[in-house]
CSV table of C-alpha atoms and ligand atoms in Angstrom, one decimal:
chain,number,residue,atom,x,y,z
A,1,UNK,CA,-46.3,7.4,-33.9
A,2,UNK,CA,-47.7,10.1,-36.2
A,3,UNK,CA,-45.4,10.5,-39.2
A,4,UNK,CA,-46.9,12.5,-42.1
A,5,UNK,CA,-45.1,11.9,-45.4
A,6,UNK,CA,-45.2,15.2,-47.5
A,7,UNK,CA,-43.2,13.3,-50.2
A,8,UNK,CA,-42.9,9.6,-50.4
A,9,UNK,CA,-40.1,7.9,-52.3
A,10,UNK,CA,-41.0,5.7,-55.2
A,11,UNK,CA,-37.8,3.7,-54.8
A,12,UNK,CA,-35.8,2.4,-51.9
A,13,UNK,CA,-32.0,1.8,-51.6
A,14,UNK,CA,-32.8,-1.9,-52.4
A,15,UNK,CA,-34.6,-1.2,-55.6
A,16,UNK,CA,-33.1,-3.1,-58.6
A,17,UNK,CA,-31.0,-5.5,-56.5
A,18,UNK,CA,-31.9,-8.6,-58.4
A,19,UNK,CA,-30.6,-7.3,-61.8
A,20,UNK,CA,-27.4,-6.0,-60.2
A,21,UNK,CA,-26.8,-9.4,-58.6
A,22,UNK,CA,-27.3,-11.3,-61.8
A,23,UNK,CA,-24.9,-9.0,-63.8
A,24,UNK,CA,-22.2,-9.1,-61.2
A,25,UNK,CA,-22.4,-12.8,-60.6
A,26,UNK,CA,-21.9,-13.5,-64.3
A,27,UNK,CA,-19.0,-11.1,-64.5
A,28,UNK,CA,-17.2,-12.6,-61.5
A,29,UNK,CA,-17.7,-16.1,-62.9
A,30,UNK,CA,-16.3,-15.0,-66.3
A,31,UNK,CA,-13.2,-13.4,-64.6
A,32,UNK,CA,-12.6,-16.5,-62.5
A,33,UNK,CA,-12.4,-18.5,-65.6
A,34,UNK,CA,-10.8,-16.1,-68.0
A,35,UNK,CA,-8.4,-14.2,-65.7
A,36,UNK,CA,-6.4,-11.2,-66.9
A,37,UNK,CA,-7.6,-11.6,-70.5
A,38,UNK,CA,-11.3,-11.4,-69.5
A,39,UNK,CA,-10.6,-8.4,-67.3
A,40,UNK,CA,-9.0,-6.6,-70.3
A,41,UNK,CA,-12.1,-7.3,-72.4
A,42,UNK,CA,-14.4,-5.9,-69.7
A,43,UNK,CA,-12.2,-2.8,-69.5
A,44,UNK,CA,-12.5,-2.3,-73.2
A,45,UNK,CA,-16.2,-3.1,-73.4
A,46,UNK,CA,-17.4,-1.1,-70.4
A,47,UNK,CA,-14.9,1.7,-70.1
A,48,UNK,CA,-13.4,1.8,-73.7
A,49,UNK,CA,-9.9,1.2,-72.3
A,50,UNK,CA,-7.4,-0.9,-74.1
A,51,UNK,CA,-4.2,0.7,-72.8
A,52,UNK,CA,-1.8,-0.5,-70.0
A,53,UNK,CA,-3.4,-1.9,-66.9
A,54,UNK,CA,-0.5,-1.4,-64.5
A,55,UNK,CA,0.3,2.3,-64.1
A,56,UNK,CA,4.1,3.0,-64.3
A,57,UNK,CA,6.1,5.6,-62.4
A,58,UNK,CA,6.4,7.9,-65.5
A,59,UNK,CA,2.7,8.2,-65.7
A,60,UNK,CA,2.5,9.1,-62.0
A,61,UNK,CA,5.2,11.7,-62.4
A,62,UNK,CA,3.4,13.2,-65.4
A,63,UNK,CA,0.1,13.4,-63.4
A,64,UNK,CA,1.9,15.3,-60.6
A,65,UNK,CA,3.5,17.7,-63.1
A,66,UNK,CA,0.1,18.3,-64.7
A,67,UNK,CA,-1.7,19.3,-61.5
A,68,UNK,CA,-1.8,23.0,-60.4
A,69,UNK,CA,0.2,23.7,-57.3
A,70,UNK,CA,-2.8,24.9,-55.3
A,71,UNK,CA,-4.7,21.8,-56.0
A,72,UNK,CA,-1.8,19.7,-54.7
A,73,UNK,CA,-1.8,21.8,-51.6
A,74,UNK,CA,-5.6,21.2,-51.2
A,75,UNK,CA,-5.2,17.5,-51.5
A,76,UNK,CA,-2.4,17.6,-48.9
A,77,UNK,CA,-4.7,19.6,-46.6
A,78,UNK,CA,-7.3,16.9,-46.8
A,79,UNK,CA,-4.8,14.1,-46.5
A,80,UNK,CA,-3.2,15.5,-43.4
A,81,UNK,CA,-6.6,15.7,-41.6
A,82,UNK,CA,-7.7,12.3,-42.6
A,83,UNK,CA,-4.3,10.8,-41.7
A,84,UNK,CA,-4.3,12.6,-38.3
A,85,UNK,CA,-7.8,11.4,-37.4
A,86,UNK,CA,-6.8,7.8,-38.4
A,87,UNK,CA,-3.7,8.1,-36.2
A,88,UNK,CA,-5.9,9.0,-33.2
A,89,UNK,CA,-8.0,6.0,-34.0
A,90,UNK,CA,-4.9,3.8,-34.1
A,91,UNK,CA,-3.8,5.2,-30.8
A,92,UNK,CA,-7.2,4.5,-29.3
A,93,UNK,CA,-6.8,0.7,-29.5
A,94,UNK,CA,-4.0,-1.2,-27.9
A,95,UNK,CA,-2.4,-4.6,-27.3
A,96,UNK,CA,-2.5,-6.0,-23.8
A,97,UNK,CA,-1.7,-9.1,-21.7
A,98,UNK,CA,-3.7,-9.9,-18.6
A,99,UNK,CA,-3.2,-12.6,-15.9
A,100,UNK,CA,-6.8,-13.9,-15.6
A,101,UNK,CA,-5.9,-16.2,-12.7
A,102,UNK,CA,-2.6,-17.2,-11.3
A,103,UNK,CA,-0.4,-18.5,-14.1
A,104,UNK,CA,-3.0,-18.0,-16.8
A,105,UNK,CA,-2.0,-15.2,-19.2
A,106,UNK,CA,-4.1,-14.0,-22.1
A,107,UNK,CA,-3.3,-11.3,-24.5
A,108,UNK,CA,-4.6,-9.3,-27.5
A,109,UNK,CA,-2.5,-8.5,-30.5
A,110,UNK,CA,-3.3,-6.0,-33.3
A,111,UNK,CA,-2.0,-7.3,-36.7
A,112,UNK,CA,-2.6,-5.4,-39.9
A,113,UNK,CA,-3.7,-7.3,-43.0
A,114,UNK,CA,-0.8,-7.7,-45.4
A,115,UNK,CA,-2.5,-6.6,-48.7
A,116,UNK,CA,-5.4,-4.2,-49.1
A,117,UNK,CA,-7.2,-3.5,-52.4
A,118,UNK,CA,-8.5,0.0,-52.5
A,119,UNK,CA,-11.2,0.8,-55.0
A,120,UNK,CA,-11.5,4.5,-56.0
A,121,UNK,CA,-14.7,5.3,-57.8
A,122,UNK,CA,-14.3,7.3,-61.0
A,123,UNK,CA,-17.3,6.8,-63.3
A,124,UNK,CA,-19.4,10.0,-63.1
A,125,UNK,CA,-17.0,12.1,-61.0
A,126,UNK,CA,-13.2,12.0,-60.3
A,127,UNK,CA,-13.4,10.9,-56.7
A,128,UNK,CA,-10.0,12.2,-55.5
A,129,UNK,CA,-11.1,12.3,-51.9
A,130,UNK,CA,-12.0,8.6,-51.9
A,131,UNK,CA,-8.4,7.8,-52.7
A,132,UNK,CA,-7.3,9.6,-49.5
A,133,UNK,CA,-10.0,7.9,-47.4
A,134,UNK,CA,-9.0,4.3,-48.2
A,135,UNK,CA,-5.2,4.5,-48.9
A,136,UNK,CA,-4.2,6.9,-46.2
A,137,UNK,CA,-6.2,4.9,-43.6
A,138,UNK,CA,-4.7,1.6,-44.7
A,139,UNK,CA,-1.2,3.2,-44.5
A,140,UNK,CA,-1.8,4.4,-40.9
A,141,UNK,CA,-3.1,1.0,-40.0
A,142,UNK,CA,0.3,-0.5,-41.1
A,143,UNK,CA,-0.8,-2.4,-44.2
A,144,UNK,CA,2.4,-3.5,-45.9
A,145,UNK,CA,1.1,-3.7,-49.5
A,146,UNK,CA,-1.6,-1.4,-50.9
A,147,UNK,CA,-3.1,-2.1,-54.4
A,148,UNK,CA,-5.4,0.7,-55.7
A,149,UNK,CA,-7.5,0.9,-58.9
A,150,UNK,CA,-9.8,3.4,-60.6
A,151,UNK,CA,-11.7,3.9,-63.8
A,152,UNK,CA,-9.4,4.7,-66.8
A,153,UNK,CA,-10.7,7.1,-69.4
A,154,UNK,CA,-9.2,7.7,-72.9
A,155,UNK,CA,-9.3,11.5,-72.4
A,156,UNK,CA,-6.9,11.3,-69.5
A,157,UNK,CA,-4.8,8.4,-70.9
A,158,UNK,CA,-5.9,6.3,-67.9
A,159,UNK,CA,-6.9,7.2,-64.4
A,160,UNK,CA,-7.7,10.9,-63.8
A,161,UNK,CA,-4.4,12.7,-62.9
A,162,UNK,CA,-5.9,14.1,-59.6
A,163,UNK,CA,-6.7,10.6,-58.4
A,164,UNK,CA,-3.4,9.2,-59.6
A,165,UNK,CA,-1.4,11.9,-57.7
A,166,UNK,CA,-3.5,11.3,-54.6
A,167,UNK,CA,-3.1,7.5,-54.7
A,168,UNK,CA,0.7,8.0,-54.9
A,169,UNK,CA,0.8,10.7,-52.2
A,170,UNK,CA,-1.1,8.5,-49.8
A,171,UNK,CA,1.1,5.5,-50.3
A,172,UNK,CA,-0.3,3.1,-52.9
A,173,UNK,CA,2.3,0.5,-53.9
A,174,UNK,CA,0.5,-0.8,-57.1
A,175,UNK,CA,-2.0,1.1,-59.2
A,176,UNK,CA,-4.3,-0.4,-61.8
A,177,UNK,CA,-6.2,1.2,-64.7
A,178,UNK,CA,-9.4,-0.7,-63.9
A,179,UNK,CA,-12.9,0.3,-62.8
A,180,UNK,CA,-16.0,-1.6,-61.8
A,181,UNK,CA,-16.4,-5.3,-61.2
A,182,UNK,CA,-13.2,-6.0,-63.2
A,183,UNK,CA,-11.2,-3.8,-60.9
A,184,UNK,CA,-12.6,-5.4,-57.8
A,185,UNK,CA,-12.0,-8.9,-59.1
A,186,UNK,CA,-8.5,-8.1,-60.3
A,187,UNK,CA,-7.5,-6.9,-56.8
A,188,UNK,CA,-9.2,-9.9,-55.1
A,189,UNK,CA,-7.4,-12.4,-57.3
A,190,UNK,CA,-4.1,-10.6,-57.5
A,191,UNK,CA,-4.3,-10.3,-61.2
A,192,UNK,CA,-1.6,-8.0,-62.8
A,193,UNK,CA,0.2,-7.6,-59.5
A,194,UNK,CA,0.6,-11.1,-58.0
A,195,UNK,CA,-0.7,-9.8,-54.7
A,196,UNK,CA,-4.2,-11.1,-54.0
A,197,UNK,CA,-6.0,-8.7,-51.6
A,198,UNK,CA,-6.7,-9.8,-48.0
A,199,UNK,CA,-9.3,-7.1,-47.8
A,200,UNK,CA,-11.2,-5.0,-50.4
A,201,UNK,CA,-12.2,-1.5,-49.4
A,202,UNK,CA,-13.7,1.6,-50.9
A,203,UNK,CA,-17.0,2.9,-52.2
A,204,UNK,CA,-18.5,2.5,-55.6
A,205,UNK,CA,-21.7,2.2,-57.6
A,206,UNK,CA,-24.1,-0.7,-57.2
A,207,UNK,CA,-22.0,-3.0,-59.3
A,208,UNK,CA,-18.8,-2.3,-57.3
A,209,UNK,CA,-20.6,-2.6,-54.0
A,210,UNK,CA,-22.3,-5.9,-55.0
A,211,UNK,CA,-19.0,-7.4,-56.3
A,212,UNK,CA,-17.4,-6.7,-52.9
A,213,UNK,CA,-20.4,-8.3,-51.2
A,214,UNK,CA,-20.3,-11.4,-53.3
A,215,UNK,CA,-16.5,-11.8,-52.8
A,216,UNK,CA,-16.8,-11.5,-49.1
A,217,UNK,CA,-15.6,-14.7,-47.5
A,218,UNK,CA,-13.0,-15.3,-50.2
A,219,UNK,CA,-11.6,-11.9,-49.1
A,220,UNK,CA,-12.5,-9.5,-46.3
A,221,UNK,CA,-14.4,-6.3,-47.1
A,222,UNK,CA,-14.7,-3.1,-45.2
A,223,UNK,CA,-18.5,-2.6,-45.5
A,224,UNK,CA,-21.3,-2.1,-48.0
A,225,UNK,CA,-20.5,1.3,-49.3
A,226,UNK,CA,-22.9,1.9,-52.2
A,227,UNK,CA,-24.7,4.9,-53.6
A,228,UNK,CA,-24.5,7.9,-51.4
A,229,UNK,CA,-27.4,8.8,-49.0
A,230,UNK,CA,-28.2,11.9,-47.0
A,231,UNK,CA,-30.8,12.4,-44.3
A,232,UNK,CA,-31.3,15.9,-42.7
A,233,UNK,CA,-33.2,16.3,-39.4
A,234,UNK,CA,-34.4,19.9,-39.1
A,235,UNK,CA,-36.6,21.9,-36.8
A,236,UNK,CA,-38.1,25.4,-37.0
A,237,UNK,CA,-34.7,26.9,-36.2
A,238,UNK,CA,-33.2,25.6,-39.4
A,239,UNK,CA,-32.5,27.7,-42.5
A,240,UNK,CA,-34.5,26.2,-45.4
A,241,UNK,CA,-32.0,27.5,-48.0
A,242,UNK,CA,-29.2,25.7,-46.2
A,243,UNK,CA,-31.2,22.5,-45.7
A,244,UNK,CA,-32.3,22.4,-49.4
A,245,UNK,CA,-28.7,23.2,-50.5
A,246,UNK,CA,-27.3,20.2,-48.5
A,247,UNK,CA,-30.0,17.8,-49.9
A,248,UNK,CA,-29.3,18.8,-53.5
A,249,UNK,CA,-25.5,18.8,-52.9
A,250,UNK,CA,-25.7,15.0,-52.2
A,251,UNK,CA,-28.4,14.3,-54.8
A,252,UNK,CA,-25.9,15.0,-57.6
A,253,UNK,CA,-24.1,11.8,-56.7
A,254,UNK,CA,-26.3,9.8,-59.0
A,255,UNK,CA,-29.9,8.9,-60.0
A,256,UNK,CA,-30.0,6.2,-57.3
A,257,UNK,CA,-28.9,8.4,-54.3
A,258,UNK,CA,-31.5,8.7,-51.6
A,259,UNK,CA,-32.2,12.1,-50.2
A,260,UNK,CA,-34.4,12.3,-47.1
A,261,UNK,CA,-35.7,15.1,-44.9
A,262,UNK,CA,-37.1,14.5,-41.5
A,263,UNK,CA,-38.7,17.7,-40.3
A,264,UNK,CA,-40.2,18.7,-37.0
A,265,UNK,CA,-41.8,21.8,-38.6
A,266,UNK,CA,-44.3,21.8,-41.4
A,267,UNK,CA,-43.5,25.3,-42.7
A,268,UNK,CA,-39.7,24.4,-42.8
A,269,UNK,CA,-40.5,21.2,-44.7
A,270,UNK,CA,-42.7,23.0,-47.2
A,271,UNK,CA,-40.1,25.7,-47.8
A,272,UNK,CA,-37.4,23.2,-48.4
A,273,UNK,CA,-39.6,21.3,-50.8
A,274,UNK,CA,-40.3,24.5,-52.7
A,275,UNK,CA,-36.6,25.4,-53.0
A,276,UNK,CA,-35.2,22.0,-54.0
A,277,UNK,CA,-36.4,21.9,-57.7
A,278,UNK,CA,-34.9,25.4,-58.4
A,279,UNK,CA,-31.5,24.5,-56.9
A,280,UNK,CA,-31.4,21.3,-58.9
A,281,UNK,CA,-32.4,23.1,-62.1
A,282,UNK,CA,-29.5,25.5,-61.6
A,283,UNK,CA,-26.9,22.8,-61.6
A,284,UNK,CA,-24.8,22.0,-64.7
A,285,UNK,CA,-26.2,19.3,-67.0
A,286,UNK,CA,-24.7,16.0,-65.7
A,287,UNK,CA,-25.2,17.0,-62.1
A,288,UNK,CA,-28.7,18.2,-62.8
A,289,UNK,CA,-29.8,15.0,-64.5
A,290,UNK,CA,-28.5,12.9,-61.6
A,291,UNK,CA,-30.0,15.1,-58.9
A,292,UNK,CA,-33.4,15.4,-60.7
A,293,UNK,CA,-33.8,11.6,-60.8
A,294,UNK,CA,-32.5,11.2,-57.2
A,295,UNK,CA,-35.0,13.7,-55.8
A,296,UNK,CA,-37.9,12.4,-58.0
A,297,UNK,CA,-37.4,8.7,-57.3
A,298,UNK,CA,-35.6,8.6,-53.9
A,299,UNK,CA,-36.6,11.9,-52.3
A,300,UNK,CA,-38.7,11.6,-49.2
A,301,UNK,CA,-40.0,14.2,-46.7
A,302,UNK,CA,-41.3,13.0,-43.3
A,303,UNK,CA,-43.0,15.3,-40.8
A,304,UNK,CA,-42.7,14.3,-37.1
A,305,UNK,CA,-44.4,15.6,-34.0
A,306,UNK,CA,-41.6,14.9,-31.5
A,307,UNK,CA,-37.8,14.5,-31.4
A,308,UNK,CA,-38.2,10.9,-30.3
A,309,UNK,CA,-40.3,10.2,-33.5
A,310,UNK,CA,-37.6,11.8,-35.6
A,311,UNK,CA,-34.9,9.7,-34.0
A,312,UNK,CA,-37.0,6.5,-34.7
A,313,UNK,CA,-37.6,7.4,-38.3
A,314,UNK,CA,-33.9,8.3,-38.9
A,315,UNK,CA,-32.7,5.2,-37.1
A,316,UNK,CA,-34.9,3.1,-39.4
A,317,UNK,CA,-33.2,4.5,-42.5
A,318,UNK,CA,-29.8,4.2,-40.9
A,319,UNK,CA,-28.5,6.9,-43.3
A,320,UNK,CA,-25.0,7.0,-44.6
A,321,UNK,CA,-24.7,10.7,-43.8
A,322,UNK,CA,-26.9,12.3,-41.1
A,323,UNK,CA,-27.2,16.1,-40.6
A,324,UNK,CA,-28.9,17.7,-37.6
A,325,UNK,CA,-30.0,21.3,-38.1
A,326,UNK,CA,-31.9,21.7,-34.9
A,327,UNK,CA,-31.6,23.0,-31.4
A,328,UNK,CA,-29.9,21.1,-28.5
A,329,UNK,CA,-27.3,19.3,-30.6
A,330,UNK,CA,-26.1,17.3,-27.6
A,331,UNK,CA,-29.5,15.7,-27.2
A,332,UNK,CA,-29.4,14.4,-30.7
A,333,UNK,CA,-25.8,13.2,-30.3
A,334,UNK,CA,-26.9,11.2,-27.3
A,335,UNK,CA,-30.0,9.7,-28.8
A,336,UNK,CA,-29.3,8.9,-32.5
A,337,UNK,CA,-27.9,5.4,-33.0
A,338,UNK,CA,-27.9,4.3,-36.6
A,339,UNK,CA,-25.8,6.3,-39.1
A,340,UNK,CA,-22.4,6.3,-40.9
A,341,UNK,CA,-21.3,9.8,-39.9
A,342,UNK,CA,-23.1,12.6,-38.1
A,343,UNK,CA,-22.9,16.3,-38.9
A,344,UNK,CA,-24.1,18.4,-36.0
A,345,UNK,CA,-25.3,21.9,-36.6
A,346,UNK,CA,-25.6,24.2,-39.7
A,347,UNK,CA,-21.9,25.2,-39.5
A,348,UNK,CA,-20.8,21.8,-40.8
A,349,UNK,CA,-22.1,19.9,-43.8
A,350,UNK,CA,-21.7,16.5,-45.4
A,351,UNK,CA,-19.5,17.9,-48.1
A,352,UNK,CA,-16.9,19.0,-45.5
A,353,UNK,CA,-16.6,15.4,-44.4
A,354,UNK,CA,-16.7,14.2,-48.0
A,355,UNK,CA,-13.7,16.1,-49.0
A,356,UNK,CA,-11.4,17.4,-46.3
A,357,UNK,CA,-12.5,17.9,-42.7
A,358,UNK,CA,-10.9,14.6,-41.5
A,359,UNK,CA,-13.5,12.0,-40.8
A,360,UNK,CA,-13.7,9.1,-43.3
A,361,UNK,CA,-16.2,9.4,-46.1
A,362,UNK,CA,-16.3,5.7,-46.9
A,363,UNK,CA,-19.5,4.9,-45.0
A,364,UNK,CA,-22.3,2.3,-44.8
A,365,UNK,CA,-25.3,2.5,-47.1
A,366,UNK,CA,-28.5,0.6,-47.6
A,367,UNK,CA,-29.1,0.2,-43.8
A,368,UNK,CA,-25.7,-1.2,-43.0
A,369,UNK,CA,-25.4,1.7,-40.5
A,370,UNK,CA,-27.5,-0.6,-38.2
A,371,UNK,CA,-24.5,-2.8,-37.6
A,372,UNK,CA,-21.3,-1.0,-38.7
A,373,UNK,CA,-19.6,2.4,-38.8
A,374,UNK,CA,-17.6,3.6,-41.7
A,375,UNK,CA,-14.0,2.9,-42.8
A,376,UNK,CA,-11.5,3.2,-40.0
A,377,UNK,CA,-8.0,1.9,-39.2
A,378,UNK,CA,-9.8,-0.9,-37.3
A,379,UNK,CA,-11.1,-2.4,-40.5
A,380,UNK,CA,-7.5,-3.1,-41.6
A,381,UNK,CA,-6.4,-4.5,-38.3
A,382,UNK,CA,-7.1,-8.0,-37.0
A,383,UNK,CA,-7.7,-8.1,-33.3
A,384,UNK,CA,-6.3,-11.5,-32.4
A,385,UNK,CA,-5.7,-13.3,-29.1
A,386,UNK,CA,-3.1,-15.5,-27.6
A,387,UNK,CA,-2.5,-17.3,-24.3
A,388,UNK,CA,0.1,-19.2,-22.3
A,389,UNK,CA,-0.1,-21.0,-19.0
A,390,UNK,CA,2.1,-22.4,-16.2
A,391,UNK,CA,1.9,-26.0,-15.3
A,392,UNK,CA,0.4,-25.1,-12.0
A,393,UNK,CA,-2.4,-23.2,-13.7
A,394,UNK,CA,-3.4,-26.4,-15.4
A,395,UNK,CA,-4.7,-27.8,-12.2
A,396,UNK,CA,-8.0,-25.8,-12.3
A,397,UNK,CA,-8.3,-25.0,-16.0
A,398,UNK,CA,-7.7,-28.6,-17.2
A,399,UNK,CA,-10.3,-30.0,-14.8
A,400,UNK,CA,-13.0,-27.5,-15.7
A,401,UNK,CA,-12.3,-27.9,-19.4
A,402,UNK,CA,-12.5,-31.7,-19.2
A,403,UNK,CA,-15.8,-31.6,-17.3
A,404,UNK,CA,-17.4,-29.0,-19.7
A,405,UNK,CA,-16.2,-31.1,-22.7
A,406,UNK,CA,-17.6,-34.3,-21.3
A,407,UNK,CA,-21.0,-32.5,-20.6
A,408,UNK,CA,-20.9,-31.6,-24.3
A,409,UNK,CA,-20.0,-35.1,-25.3
A,410,UNK,CA,-16.5,-34.1,-26.6
A,411,UNK,CA,-14.3,-36.9,-25.2
A,412,UNK,CA,-11.3,-36.0,-27.3
A,413,UNK,CA,-11.2,-32.5,-26.0
A,414,UNK,CA,-11.5,-33.7,-22.4
A,415,UNK,CA,-8.6,-36.1,-22.8
A,416,UNK,CA,-6.2,-33.3,-23.8
A,417,UNK,CA,-6.8,-32.0,-20.3
A,418,UNK,CA,-6.4,-35.4,-18.6
A,419,UNK,CA,-3.2,-36.1,-20.4
A,420,UNK,CA,-1.7,-32.9,-19.1
A,421,UNK,CA,-2.9,-33.5,-15.5
A,422,UNK,CA,-1.3,-36.9,-15.5
A,423,UNK,CA,1.9,-35.6,-16.9
A,424,UNK,CA,2.3,-32.5,-14.6
A,425,UNK,CA,0.9,-34.0,-11.4
A,426,UNK,CA,1.7,-37.7,-11.5
A,427,UNK,CA,-0.1,-39.8,-8.9
A,428,UNK,CA,-2.6,-37.1,-8.0
A,429,UNK,CA,-6.4,-37.8,-8.4
A,430,UNK,CA,-8.6,-35.3,-10.3
A,431,UNK,CA,-12.4,-35.2,-10.7
A,432,UNK,CA,-12.9,-34.7,-14.5
A,433,UNK,CA,-16.3,-36.5,-15.0
A,434,UNK,CA,-19.3,-34.4,-16.0
A,435,UNK,CA,-21.5,-36.1,-13.5
B,501,NAI,N1,-20.8,5.0,-49.7
B,501,NAI,C1,-19.7,5.8,-49.8
B,501,NAI,O1,-19.0,5.9,-48.9
B,501,NAI,C2,-19.5,6.5,-51.1
B,501,NAI,C3,-20.2,6.2,-52.2
B,501,NAI,N2,-19.9,6.8,-53.4
B,501,NAI,C4,-20.8,6.3,-54.5
B,501,NAI,O2,-19.9,5.7,-55.5
B,501,NAI,C5,-20.6,5.7,-56.7
B,501,NAI,C6,-19.6,6.0,-57.9
B,501,NAI,O3,-20.2,5.6,-59.0
B,501,NAI,P1,-19.7,5.8,-60.5
B,501,NAI,O4,-19.5,7.2,-60.7
B,501,NAI,O5,-20.5,5.0,-61.4
B,501,NAI,O6,-18.2,5.2,-60.4
B,501,NAI,P2,-17.7,3.7,-60.1
B,501,NAI,O7,-16.2,3.8,-60.2
B,501,NAI,O8,-18.2,3.2,-58.8
B,501,NAI,O9,-18.2,2.8,-61.3
B,501,NAI,C7,-17.8,2.9,-62.6
B,501,NAI,C8,-17.7,1.5,-63.2
B,501,NAI,O10,-18.9,0.9,-63.2
B,501,NAI,C9,-18.9,-0.1,-64.3
B,501,NAI,N3,-20.2,-0.1,-64.9
B,501,NAI,C10,-21.0,0.9,-65.3
B,501,NAI,N4,-22.1,0.4,-65.8
B,501,NAI,C11,-22.1,-0.9,-65.8
B,501,NAI,C12,-23.0,-2.0,-66.2
B,501,NAI,N5,-24.2,-1.7,-66.7
B,501,NAI,N6,-22.6,-3.3,-65.9
B,501,NAI,C13,-21.4,-3.5,-65.3
B,501,NAI,N7,-20.5,-2.6,-64.9
B,501,NAI,C14,-20.9,-1.3,-65.2
B,501,NAI,C15,-17.9,0.4,-65.3
B,501,NAI,O11,-17.0,-0.7,-65.5
B,501,NAI,C16,-17.1,1.5,-64.6
B,501,NAI,O12,-15.7,1.3,-64.5
B,501,NAI,C17,-21.8,6.6,-56.6
B,501,NAI,O13,-23.0,5.8,-56.5
B,501,NAI,C18,-21.5,7.4,-55.3
B,501,NAI,O14,-22.7,7.8,-54.6
B,501,NAI,C19,-18.9,7.6,-53.6
B,501,NAI,C20,-18.1,8.0,-52.5
B,501,NAI,C21,-18.4,7.4,-51.2
B,502,3SL,O1,-20.9,8.8,-50.0
B,502,3SL,C1,-19.9,9.5,-49.7
B,502,3SL,O2,-19.3,9.4,-48.7
B,502,3SL,C2,-19.6,10.6,-50.7
B,502,3SL,O3,-20.6,11.6,-50.6
B,502,3SL,C3,-18.3,11.1,-50.7
B,502,3SL,S1,-17.9,12.1,-52.0
B,502,3SL,O4,-18.8,13.2,-52.1
B,502,3SL,O5,-17.9,11.3,-53.2
B,502,3SL,O6,-16.5,12.6,-51.8
B,503,ZN,ZN1,-20.9,13.6,-51.3
C-alpha cells in the first residue's frame, strides 16, 4: 500500500492516557470514601461551584424564561428529529416467541434499564445538543428515571440555561449541578438523588470518558465517547474550501481533537493544507487556540492512490465522524466499515449531525468505532431471553442436555435432566450416558 503522509500527527488519540487514568482513579477512590461531601469539594475546587447541587423547579422555570423564543424553537426542531429517528430505531427491534421444536418455546424481551445517568459536557462550550442526544433517546427507549448533570458555572448560577431548558424539555427527572468525574461518580452511586444509575451515557473530555470506562462493570456505559474526531475522505471533485472548513469546524472542540484528511488527489490535499491555518486564525480566541493545537498536534493528511487504500486507512482510524466528499457515494457507503457516523457528500456536514439533523452525536472515539456504533435506543434496552417447555418436549431436550453435561464432566447438571425424565415418564428407559 502506498500512503504518502503530507502531514503526520505528533500525537494520537491515546496520548496522555496514563496521567488521565491516575487522576481519575484517585478521584473515584476519594468519592467512594467521602461520598457527597467529597463531591462538593471537587465541584468547588475544579469548577468553583459551591451552590446547590440538585437543581430545583424554580431554576428550570427561570432558565426557560431567560431563553429567547427562537432559540427554544431551534432546540425543539433538533429534539423532534432526534426523537423521531430514535423512535424508528425502537420500532426496528421487536420481541418475539418461537417454537424451536414441538413444545419448546423461546422468546426475546426488550426491557429498558430503570435509571440512566446522562452526562452533558459543559466545560469549554455549552453542549445543548448533547442533552438532546442522551436524554431524548433514553426517554424513547422507555427509561423510567433519568438523572442528568452538567458543569455549573458561577456566571450562570449553575448549569447553562440552554442546557437546563433542554434537559427538562427532553424529560430529565433529576438534574445535578455537577461536571467532570464528580458528576459521573455522583450519578453512578446515586448521590444527591438516591437513584444509582444502571447505565451512564454521554460524551465528555478525557476525564469524563475515563471515569465512565473505569466504572464499567459496576454500572453499564454506552461507549467510549471522548474528544471529538473528524476524518474527511476527499477526491479531485471535492471543494478544498468546504473540506478545510469542515476540518477546522471540528478542530475547535479542543486541543486534543484529532483532525484527519485522507485524499485521493495531491492538489486537493495541498490546497486544503494551505487553507486550514487561515481559517483557524480567523476564529475567535478560545476556538482559535483549541483548533490551532488540534491541527498542530493531531492533524494528519494522508495521500492514497486508490479508493481501497483510502478505505483501509480510514478503517484503521475508525473515526468518530467520517465525511466523504468524493464521487460514487454508494461505493463508499458499501465499503467503509469502521466509523461512528457517516456523512455522505458535500451537501451534508458533521455539524448538521452534531446539532440538529436527527442522527445521534454521541459517538465512539479512540478506535471504539471498530466494535460499536454511537448512542441509540438499543444501548438503553436489555435484550433478554426466556423459555418454557411442555413435559413431552423434555423427552429429547433432557436426554441431549444430560449427555452433553456428562461429556463436560458436569454431573449435577445432567441429573436435573434425569430427575425430570424419571418424573414425567416413569418406568421408561433413557440413554443419558456420554459414552
Ligand atoms: N464523542 C462524542 O460523542 C462527543 C464528544 N465531545 C467532547 O466532549 C468534550 C467536552 O469537554 P469539556 O468542554 O472539557 O467539558 P466536560 O464537561 O467534558 O468537562 C468539564 C469538566 O472536566 C473537569 N476537569 C477539567 N480539568 C480537570 C482536571 N485537570 N482534573 C480533573 N477534572 C478536570 C471539570 O470538573 C469540569 O467540570 C470535548 O473533548 C468534546 O470533543 C462533545 C460532544 C460529543
Ligand atoms: O463529538 C461530537 O459528536 C461533537 O462534535 C458533537 S457537538 O459538536 O459537541 O455538538
Ligand atoms: Zn462537533
